[in-house]
PDB file of C-alpha atoms in Angstrom:
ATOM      1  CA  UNK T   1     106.989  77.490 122.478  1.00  0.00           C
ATOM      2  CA  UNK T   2     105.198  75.450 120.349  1.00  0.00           C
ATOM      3  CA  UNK T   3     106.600  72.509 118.835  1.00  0.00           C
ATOM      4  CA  UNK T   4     107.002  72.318 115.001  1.00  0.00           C
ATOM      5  CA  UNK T   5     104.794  69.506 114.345  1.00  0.00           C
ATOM      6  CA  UNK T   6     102.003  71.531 115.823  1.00  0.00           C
ATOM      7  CA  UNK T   7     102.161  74.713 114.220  1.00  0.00           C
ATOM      8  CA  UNK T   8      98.986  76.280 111.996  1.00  0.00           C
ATOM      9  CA  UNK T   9      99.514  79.304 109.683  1.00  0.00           C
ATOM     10  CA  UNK T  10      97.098  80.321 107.348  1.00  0.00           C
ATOM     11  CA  UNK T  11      98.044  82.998 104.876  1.00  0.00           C
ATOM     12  CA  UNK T  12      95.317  85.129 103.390  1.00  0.00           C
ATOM     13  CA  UNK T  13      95.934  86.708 100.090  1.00  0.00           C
ATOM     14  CA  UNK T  14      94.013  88.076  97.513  1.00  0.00           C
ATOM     15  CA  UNK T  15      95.455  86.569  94.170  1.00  0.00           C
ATOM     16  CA  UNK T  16      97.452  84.012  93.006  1.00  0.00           C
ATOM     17  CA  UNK T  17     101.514  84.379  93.100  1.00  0.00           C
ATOM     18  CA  UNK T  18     100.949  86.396  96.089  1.00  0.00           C
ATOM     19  CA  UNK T  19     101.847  83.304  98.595  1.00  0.00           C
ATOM     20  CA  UNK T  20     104.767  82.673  96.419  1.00  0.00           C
ATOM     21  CA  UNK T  21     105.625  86.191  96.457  1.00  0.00           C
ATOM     22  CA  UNK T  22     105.277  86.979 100.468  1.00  0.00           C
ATOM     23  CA  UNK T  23     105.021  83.849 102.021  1.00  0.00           C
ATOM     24  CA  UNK T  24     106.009  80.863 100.181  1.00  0.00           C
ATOM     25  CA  UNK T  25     109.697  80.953 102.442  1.00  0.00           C
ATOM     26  CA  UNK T  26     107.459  80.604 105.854  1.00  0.00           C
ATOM     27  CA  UNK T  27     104.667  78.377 104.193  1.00  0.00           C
ATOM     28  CA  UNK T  28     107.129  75.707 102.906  1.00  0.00           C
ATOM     29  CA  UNK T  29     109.249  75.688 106.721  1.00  0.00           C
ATOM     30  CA  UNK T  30     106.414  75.246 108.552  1.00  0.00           C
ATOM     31  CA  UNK T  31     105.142  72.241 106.434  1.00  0.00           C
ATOM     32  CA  UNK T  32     108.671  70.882 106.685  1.00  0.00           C
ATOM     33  CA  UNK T  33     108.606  70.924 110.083  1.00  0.00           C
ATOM     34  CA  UNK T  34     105.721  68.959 110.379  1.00  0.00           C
ATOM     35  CA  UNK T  35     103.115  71.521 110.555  1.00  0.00           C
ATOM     36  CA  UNK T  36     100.385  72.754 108.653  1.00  0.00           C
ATOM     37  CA  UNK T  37     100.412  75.608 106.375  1.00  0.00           C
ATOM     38  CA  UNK T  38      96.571  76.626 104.664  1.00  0.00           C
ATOM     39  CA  UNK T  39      95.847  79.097 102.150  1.00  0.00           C
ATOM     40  CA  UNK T  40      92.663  81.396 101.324  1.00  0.00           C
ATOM     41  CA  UNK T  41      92.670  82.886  98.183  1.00  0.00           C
ATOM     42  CA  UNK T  42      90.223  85.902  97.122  1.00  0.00           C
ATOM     43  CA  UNK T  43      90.061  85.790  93.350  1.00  0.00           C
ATOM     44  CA  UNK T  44      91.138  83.725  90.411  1.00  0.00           C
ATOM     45  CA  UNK T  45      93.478  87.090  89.616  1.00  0.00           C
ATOM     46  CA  UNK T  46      91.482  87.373  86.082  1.00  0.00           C
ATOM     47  CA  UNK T  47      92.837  90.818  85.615  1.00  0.00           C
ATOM     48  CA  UNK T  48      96.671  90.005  85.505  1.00  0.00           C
ATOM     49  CA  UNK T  49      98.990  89.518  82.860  1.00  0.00           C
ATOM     50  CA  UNK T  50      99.211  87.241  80.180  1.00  0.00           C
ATOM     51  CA  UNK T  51     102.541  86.182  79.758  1.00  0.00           C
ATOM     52  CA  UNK T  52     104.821  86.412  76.983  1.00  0.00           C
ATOM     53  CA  UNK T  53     103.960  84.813  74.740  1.00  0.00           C
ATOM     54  CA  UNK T  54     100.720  84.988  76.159  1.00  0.00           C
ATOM     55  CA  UNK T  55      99.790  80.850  77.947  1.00  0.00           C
ATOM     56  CA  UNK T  56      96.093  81.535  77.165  1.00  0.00           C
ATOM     57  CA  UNK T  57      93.287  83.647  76.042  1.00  0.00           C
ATOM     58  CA  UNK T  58      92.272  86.560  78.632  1.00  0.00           C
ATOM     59  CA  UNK T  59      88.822  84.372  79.091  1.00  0.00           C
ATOM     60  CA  UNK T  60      90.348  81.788  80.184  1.00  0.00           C
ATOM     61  CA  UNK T  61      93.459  83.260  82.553  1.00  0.00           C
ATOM     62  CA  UNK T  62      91.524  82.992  85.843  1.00  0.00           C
ATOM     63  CA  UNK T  63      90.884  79.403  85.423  1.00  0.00           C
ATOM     64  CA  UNK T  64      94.423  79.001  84.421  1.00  0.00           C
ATOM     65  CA  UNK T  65      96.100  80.687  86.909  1.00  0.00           C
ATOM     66  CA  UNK T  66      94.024  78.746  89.572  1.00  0.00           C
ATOM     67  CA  UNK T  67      95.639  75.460  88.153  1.00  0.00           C
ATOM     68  CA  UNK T  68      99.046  77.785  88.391  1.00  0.00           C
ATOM     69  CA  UNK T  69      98.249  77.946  92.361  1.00  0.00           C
ATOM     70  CA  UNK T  70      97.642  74.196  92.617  1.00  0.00           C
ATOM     71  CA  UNK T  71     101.416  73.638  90.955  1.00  0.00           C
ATOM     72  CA  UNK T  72     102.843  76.233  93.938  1.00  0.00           C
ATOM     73  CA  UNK T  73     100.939  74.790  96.211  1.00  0.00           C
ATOM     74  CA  UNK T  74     102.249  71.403  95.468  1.00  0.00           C
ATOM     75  CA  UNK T  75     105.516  72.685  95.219  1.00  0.00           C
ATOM     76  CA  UNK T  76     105.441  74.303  99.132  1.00  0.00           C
ATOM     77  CA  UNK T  77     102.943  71.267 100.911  1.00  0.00           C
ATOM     78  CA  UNK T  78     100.624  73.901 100.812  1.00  0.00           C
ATOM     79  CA  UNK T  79      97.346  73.046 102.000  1.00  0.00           C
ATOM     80  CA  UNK T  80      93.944  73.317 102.270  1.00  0.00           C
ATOM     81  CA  UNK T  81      93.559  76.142  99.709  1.00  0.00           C
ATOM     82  CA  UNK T  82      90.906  77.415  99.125  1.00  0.00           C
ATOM     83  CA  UNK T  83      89.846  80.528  96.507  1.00  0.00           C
ATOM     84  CA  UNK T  84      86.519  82.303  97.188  1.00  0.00           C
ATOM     85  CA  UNK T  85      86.434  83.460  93.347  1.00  0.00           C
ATOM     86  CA  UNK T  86      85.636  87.137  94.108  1.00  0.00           C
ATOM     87  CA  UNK T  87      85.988  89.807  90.930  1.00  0.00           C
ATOM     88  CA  UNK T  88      89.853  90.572  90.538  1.00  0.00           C
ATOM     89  CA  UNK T  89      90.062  93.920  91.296  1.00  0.00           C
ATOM     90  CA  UNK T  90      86.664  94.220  92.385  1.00  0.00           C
ATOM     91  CA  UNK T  91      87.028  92.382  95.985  1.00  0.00           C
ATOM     92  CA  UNK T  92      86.448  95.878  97.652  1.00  0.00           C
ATOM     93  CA  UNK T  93      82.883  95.295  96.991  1.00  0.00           C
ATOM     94  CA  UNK T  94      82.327  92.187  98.437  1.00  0.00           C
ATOM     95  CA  UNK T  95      79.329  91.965 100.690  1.00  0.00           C
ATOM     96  CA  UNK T  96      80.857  92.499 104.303  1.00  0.00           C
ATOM     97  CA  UNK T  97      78.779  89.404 105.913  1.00  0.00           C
ATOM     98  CA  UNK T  98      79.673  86.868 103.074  1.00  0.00           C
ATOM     99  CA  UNK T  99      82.709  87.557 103.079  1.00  0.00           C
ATOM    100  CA  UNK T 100      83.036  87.387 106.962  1.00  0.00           C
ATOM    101  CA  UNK T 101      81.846  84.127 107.269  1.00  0.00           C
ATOM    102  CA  UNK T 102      83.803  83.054 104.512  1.00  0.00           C
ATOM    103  CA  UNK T 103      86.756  83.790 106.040  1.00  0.00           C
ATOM    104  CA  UNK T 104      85.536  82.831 110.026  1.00  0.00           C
ATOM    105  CA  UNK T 105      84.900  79.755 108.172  1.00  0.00           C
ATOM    106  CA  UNK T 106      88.296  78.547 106.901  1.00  0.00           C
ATOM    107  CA  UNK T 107      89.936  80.329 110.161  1.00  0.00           C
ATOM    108  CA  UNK T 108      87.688  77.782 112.422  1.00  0.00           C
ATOM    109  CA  UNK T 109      88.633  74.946 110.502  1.00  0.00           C
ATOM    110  CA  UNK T 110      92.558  75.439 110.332  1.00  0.00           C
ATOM    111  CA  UNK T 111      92.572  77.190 114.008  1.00  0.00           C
ATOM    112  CA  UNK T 112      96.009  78.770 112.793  1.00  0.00           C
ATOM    113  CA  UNK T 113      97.975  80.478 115.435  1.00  0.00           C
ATOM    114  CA  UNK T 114      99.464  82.761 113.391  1.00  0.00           C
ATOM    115  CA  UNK T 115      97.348  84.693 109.934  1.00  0.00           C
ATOM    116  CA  UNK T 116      99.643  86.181 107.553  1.00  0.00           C
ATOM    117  CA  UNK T 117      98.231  89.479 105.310  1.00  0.00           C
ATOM    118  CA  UNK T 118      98.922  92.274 103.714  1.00  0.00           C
ATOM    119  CA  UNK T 119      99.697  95.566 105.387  1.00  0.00           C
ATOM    120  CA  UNK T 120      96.510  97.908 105.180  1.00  0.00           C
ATOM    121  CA  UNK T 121      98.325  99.574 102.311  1.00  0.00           C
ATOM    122  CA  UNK T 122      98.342  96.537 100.255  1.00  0.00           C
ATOM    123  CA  UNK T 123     101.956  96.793 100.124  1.00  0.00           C
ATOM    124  CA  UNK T 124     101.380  98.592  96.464  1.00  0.00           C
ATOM    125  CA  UNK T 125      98.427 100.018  97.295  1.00  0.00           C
ATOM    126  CA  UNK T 126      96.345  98.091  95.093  1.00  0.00           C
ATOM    127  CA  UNK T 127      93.190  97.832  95.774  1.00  0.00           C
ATOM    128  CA  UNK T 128      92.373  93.795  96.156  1.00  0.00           C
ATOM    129  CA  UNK T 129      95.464  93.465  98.495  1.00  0.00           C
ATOM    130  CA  UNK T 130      93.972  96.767 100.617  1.00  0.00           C
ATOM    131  CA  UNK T 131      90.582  95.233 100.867  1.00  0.00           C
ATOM    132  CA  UNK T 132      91.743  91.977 101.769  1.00  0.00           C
ATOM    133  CA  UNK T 133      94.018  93.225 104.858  1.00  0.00           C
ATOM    134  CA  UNK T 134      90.676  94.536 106.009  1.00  0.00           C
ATOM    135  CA  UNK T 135      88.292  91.621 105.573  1.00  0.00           C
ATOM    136  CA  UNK T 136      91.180  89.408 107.232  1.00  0.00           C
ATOM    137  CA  UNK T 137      91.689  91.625 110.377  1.00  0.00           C
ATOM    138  CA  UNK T 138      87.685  91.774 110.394  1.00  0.00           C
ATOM    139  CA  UNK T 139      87.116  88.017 110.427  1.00  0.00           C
ATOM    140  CA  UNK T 140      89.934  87.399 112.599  1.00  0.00           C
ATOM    141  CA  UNK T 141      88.232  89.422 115.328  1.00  0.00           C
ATOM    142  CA  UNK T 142      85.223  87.631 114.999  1.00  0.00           C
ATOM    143  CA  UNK T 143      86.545  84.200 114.698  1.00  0.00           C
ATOM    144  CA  UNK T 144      87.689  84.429 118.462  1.00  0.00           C
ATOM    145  CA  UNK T 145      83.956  85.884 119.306  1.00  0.00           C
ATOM    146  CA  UNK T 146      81.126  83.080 119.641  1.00  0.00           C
ATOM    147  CA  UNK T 147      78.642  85.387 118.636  1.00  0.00           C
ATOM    148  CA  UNK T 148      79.494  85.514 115.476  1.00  0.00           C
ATOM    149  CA  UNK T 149      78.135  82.716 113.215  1.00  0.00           C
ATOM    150  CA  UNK T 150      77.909  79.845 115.564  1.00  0.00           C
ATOM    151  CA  UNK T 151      76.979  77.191 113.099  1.00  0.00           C
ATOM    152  CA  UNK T 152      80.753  77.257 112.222  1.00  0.00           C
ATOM    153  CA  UNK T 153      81.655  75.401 114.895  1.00  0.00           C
ATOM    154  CA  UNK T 154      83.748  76.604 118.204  1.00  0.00           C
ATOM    155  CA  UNK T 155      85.464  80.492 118.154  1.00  0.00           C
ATOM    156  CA  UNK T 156      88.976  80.678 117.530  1.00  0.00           C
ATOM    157  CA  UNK T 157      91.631  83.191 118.979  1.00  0.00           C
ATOM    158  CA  UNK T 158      94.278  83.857 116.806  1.00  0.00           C
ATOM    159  CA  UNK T 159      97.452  84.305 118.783  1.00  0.00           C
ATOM    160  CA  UNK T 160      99.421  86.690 115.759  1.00  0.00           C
ATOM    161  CA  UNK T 161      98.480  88.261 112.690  1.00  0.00           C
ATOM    162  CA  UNK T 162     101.199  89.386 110.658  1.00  0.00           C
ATOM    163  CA  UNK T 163     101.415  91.863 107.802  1.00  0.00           C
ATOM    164  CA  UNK T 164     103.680  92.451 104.744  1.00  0.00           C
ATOM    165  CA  UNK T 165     106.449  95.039 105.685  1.00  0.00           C
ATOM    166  CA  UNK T 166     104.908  98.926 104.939  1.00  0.00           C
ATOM    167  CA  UNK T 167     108.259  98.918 102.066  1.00  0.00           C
ATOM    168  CA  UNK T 168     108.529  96.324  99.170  1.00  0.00           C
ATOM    169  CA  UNK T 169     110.292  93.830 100.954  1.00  0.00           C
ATOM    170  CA  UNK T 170     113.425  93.291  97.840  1.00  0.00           C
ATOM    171  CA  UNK T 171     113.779  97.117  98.132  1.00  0.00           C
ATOM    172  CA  UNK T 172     114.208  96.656 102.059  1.00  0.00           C
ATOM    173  CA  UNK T 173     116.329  93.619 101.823  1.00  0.00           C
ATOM    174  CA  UNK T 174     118.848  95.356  99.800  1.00  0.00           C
ATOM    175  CA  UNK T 175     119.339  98.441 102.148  1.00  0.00           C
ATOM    176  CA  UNK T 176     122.433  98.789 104.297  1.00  0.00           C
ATOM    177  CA  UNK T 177     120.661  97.720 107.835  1.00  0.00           C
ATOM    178  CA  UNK T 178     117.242  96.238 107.065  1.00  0.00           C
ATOM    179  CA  UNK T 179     116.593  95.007 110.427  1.00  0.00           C
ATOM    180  CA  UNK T 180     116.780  98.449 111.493  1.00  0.00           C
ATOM    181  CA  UNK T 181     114.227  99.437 109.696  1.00  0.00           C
ATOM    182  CA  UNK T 182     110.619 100.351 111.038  1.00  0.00           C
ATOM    183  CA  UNK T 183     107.840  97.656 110.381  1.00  0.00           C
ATOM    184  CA  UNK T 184     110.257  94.816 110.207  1.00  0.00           C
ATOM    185  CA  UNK T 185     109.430  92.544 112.956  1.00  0.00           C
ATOM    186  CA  UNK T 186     110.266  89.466 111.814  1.00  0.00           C
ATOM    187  CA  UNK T 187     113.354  88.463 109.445  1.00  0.00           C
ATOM    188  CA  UNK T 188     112.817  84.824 108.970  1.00  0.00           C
ATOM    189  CA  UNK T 189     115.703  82.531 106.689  1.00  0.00           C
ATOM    190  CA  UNK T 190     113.889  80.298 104.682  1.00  0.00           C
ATOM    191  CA  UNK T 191     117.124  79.781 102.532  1.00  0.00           C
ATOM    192  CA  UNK T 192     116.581  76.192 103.125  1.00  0.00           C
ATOM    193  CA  UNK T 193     113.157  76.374 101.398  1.00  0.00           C
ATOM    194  CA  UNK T 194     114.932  78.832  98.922  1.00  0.00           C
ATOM    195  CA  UNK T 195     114.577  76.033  95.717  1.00  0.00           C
ATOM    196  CA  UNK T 196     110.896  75.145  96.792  1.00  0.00           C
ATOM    197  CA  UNK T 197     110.024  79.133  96.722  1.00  0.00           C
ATOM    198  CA  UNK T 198     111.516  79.632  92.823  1.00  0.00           C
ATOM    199  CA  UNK T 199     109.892  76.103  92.225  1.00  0.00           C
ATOM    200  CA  UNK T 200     106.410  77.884  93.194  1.00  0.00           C
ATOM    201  CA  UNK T 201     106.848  81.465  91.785  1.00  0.00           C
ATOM    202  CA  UNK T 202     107.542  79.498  88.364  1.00  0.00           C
ATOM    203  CA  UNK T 203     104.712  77.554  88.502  1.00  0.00           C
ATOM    204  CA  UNK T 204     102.881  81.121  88.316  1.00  0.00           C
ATOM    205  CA  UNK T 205     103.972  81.016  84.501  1.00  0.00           C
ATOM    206  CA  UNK T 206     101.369  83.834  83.261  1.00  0.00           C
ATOM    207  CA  UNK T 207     102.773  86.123  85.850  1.00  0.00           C
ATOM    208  CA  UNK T 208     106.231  85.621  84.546  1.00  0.00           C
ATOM    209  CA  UNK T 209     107.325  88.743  84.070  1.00  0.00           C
ATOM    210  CA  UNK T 210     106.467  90.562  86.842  1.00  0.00           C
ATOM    211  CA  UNK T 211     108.333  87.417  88.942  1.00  0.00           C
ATOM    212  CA  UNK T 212     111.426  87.545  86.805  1.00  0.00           C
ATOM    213  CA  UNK T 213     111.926  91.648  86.904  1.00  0.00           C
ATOM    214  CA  UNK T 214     111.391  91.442  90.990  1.00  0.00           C
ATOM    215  CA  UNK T 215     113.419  87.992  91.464  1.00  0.00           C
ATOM    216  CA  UNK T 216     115.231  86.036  88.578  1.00  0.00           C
ATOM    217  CA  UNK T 217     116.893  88.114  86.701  1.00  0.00           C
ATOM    218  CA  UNK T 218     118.432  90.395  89.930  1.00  0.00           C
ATOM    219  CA  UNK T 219     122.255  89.667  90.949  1.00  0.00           C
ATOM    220  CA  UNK T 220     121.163  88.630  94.491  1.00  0.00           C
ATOM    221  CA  UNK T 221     118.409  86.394  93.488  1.00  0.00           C
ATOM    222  CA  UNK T 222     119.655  83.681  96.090  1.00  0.00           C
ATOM    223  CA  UNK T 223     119.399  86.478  99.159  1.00  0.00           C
ATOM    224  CA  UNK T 224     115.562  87.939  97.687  1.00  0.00           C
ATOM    225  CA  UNK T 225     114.721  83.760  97.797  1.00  0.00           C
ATOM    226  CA  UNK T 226     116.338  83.008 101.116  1.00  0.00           C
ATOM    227  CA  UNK T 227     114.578  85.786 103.586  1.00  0.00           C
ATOM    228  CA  UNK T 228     111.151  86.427 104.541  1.00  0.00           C
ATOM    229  CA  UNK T 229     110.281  89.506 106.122  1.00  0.00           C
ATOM    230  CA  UNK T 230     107.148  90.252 108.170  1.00  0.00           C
ATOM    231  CA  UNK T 231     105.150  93.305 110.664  1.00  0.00           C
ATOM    232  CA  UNK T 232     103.499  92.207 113.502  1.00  0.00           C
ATOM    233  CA  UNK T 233      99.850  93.986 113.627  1.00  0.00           C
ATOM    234  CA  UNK T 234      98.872  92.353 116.930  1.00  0.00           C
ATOM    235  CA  UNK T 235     100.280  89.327 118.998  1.00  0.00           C
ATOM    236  CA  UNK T 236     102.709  89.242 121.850  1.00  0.00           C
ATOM    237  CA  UNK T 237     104.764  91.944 122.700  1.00  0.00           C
ATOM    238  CA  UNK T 238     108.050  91.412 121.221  1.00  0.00           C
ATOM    239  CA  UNK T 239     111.070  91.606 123.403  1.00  0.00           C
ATOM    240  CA  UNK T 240     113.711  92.387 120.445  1.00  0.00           C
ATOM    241  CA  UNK T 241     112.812  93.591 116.905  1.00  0.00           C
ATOM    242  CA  UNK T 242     113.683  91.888 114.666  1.00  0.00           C
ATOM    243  CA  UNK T 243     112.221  88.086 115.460  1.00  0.00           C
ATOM    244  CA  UNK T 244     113.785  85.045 113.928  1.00  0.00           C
ATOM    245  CA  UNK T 245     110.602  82.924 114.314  1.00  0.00           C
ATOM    246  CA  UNK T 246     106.909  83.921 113.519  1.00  0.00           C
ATOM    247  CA  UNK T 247     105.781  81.545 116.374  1.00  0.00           C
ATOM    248  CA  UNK T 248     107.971  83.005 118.972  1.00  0.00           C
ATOM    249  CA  UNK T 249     106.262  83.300 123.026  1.00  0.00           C
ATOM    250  CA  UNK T 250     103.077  81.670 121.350  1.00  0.00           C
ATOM    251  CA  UNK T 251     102.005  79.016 123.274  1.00  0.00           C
ATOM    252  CA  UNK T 252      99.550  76.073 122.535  1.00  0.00           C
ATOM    253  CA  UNK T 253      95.993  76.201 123.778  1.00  0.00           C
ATOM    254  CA  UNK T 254      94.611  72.916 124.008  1.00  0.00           C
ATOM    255  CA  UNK T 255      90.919  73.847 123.371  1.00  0.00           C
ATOM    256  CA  UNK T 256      92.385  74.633 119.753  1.00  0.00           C
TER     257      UNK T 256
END
């Protein structure tokens, strides 16, 4: 097992609020353990709401909602982050190879053990989270593969990527058996993290609505805050579904 202090994760998402949203739970456990917990963001998320009353002018939301990522970040220890600045809801046309290296890059540096994504549905099917899921799966592959772009520095194997559950993850939580359901792998409890998580998703202040209609204004806010739910897409086979602990049967290599 590997010991707390040396854990990497890196989450890859594709706007911001959706660390907060998927991952913040995990992110902020790991840091608190000592660990080390990055973040690659795709776009600025120029496309999303406004708020109510609107916090700025539509020109100037993706800048403003990147300074709303630094807060959550802050909030969880989150860190390096890093946001590539792609079109929001235009990522599906990023060039392949920039991309790639992009992400080969920032997966090099951190040499996480475990990459968290979105399911290839995008968990709502839109089409930045889809398109993301890909690129990450693709540059995980070829961060473990010295061919690929050795100017940035030694190949990394990634020992687990994990997706967002195939289901909306509140609607799961709230069904009689969750763990019995398909795709969850892993039911972590960040309820010890729970204050840190609300702490981030509020720093996300243009996106409040959409955070208080799936989290703050439910009955069972404290259980949607306290749980983290995950689907393993590769890694070590898993002796009991679900897991309590994303880093479970990993083991360190000490070239990384």
């Amino acid at each position: 097992m590997i010991p707390p202090a040396l854990r990497r994760l890196l989450l890859v998402f594709a706007h911001p609020d959706d660390e907060s949203v998927f991952a913040a739970g995990l992110a902020c456990a790991t840091v608190s353990g000592g660990g080390m917990a990055a973040l690659l963001t795709a776009t600025p998320g120029e496309q999303g709401k406004l708020g109510d009353p609107p916090v700025c002018p539509r020109e100037r939301l993706g800048s403003t909602r990147q300074a709303e990522l630094m807060r959550a970040c802050a909030e969880l220890g989150l860190g390096p982050l890093r946001v590539l600045g792609y079109p929001d809801r235009g990522l599906a046309s990023a060039p392949v190879e920039t991309i790639r290296r992009q992400l080969v890059e920032i997966i090099r540096a951190v040499r996480p053990q475990v990459v968290v994504t979105f399911d290839p549905n995008g968990s709502n099917l839109h089409p930045d989270h889809v398109a993301i899921s890909r690129f990450a799966g693709d540059a995980v592959a070829a961060a473990g593969d010295a061919r690929w772009f050795p100017d940035l520095g030694a190949p990394h194997a990634v020992a687990r990527l994990l997706w967002t559950l195939p289901a909306k993850p509140w609607d799961v939580l709230r069904r009689a058996e969750p763990a019995l359901e398909p795709g969850v792998d892993f039911v972590v409890d960040v309820s010890a993290c729970a204050d840190r998580k609300a702490a981030a998703l509020r720093a996300h202040r243009s996106q409040h609505q959409s955070l208080n209609r799936i989290f703050f204004s439910k009955p069972d806010v404290s259980r949607l805050l306290g749980v983290e739910m995950f689907r393993q897409a590769y890694g070590p086979p898993l002796s009991a579904r679900p897991a309590a602990d994303v880093f479970l049967d990993l083991v360190l290599n000490p070239d990384s």
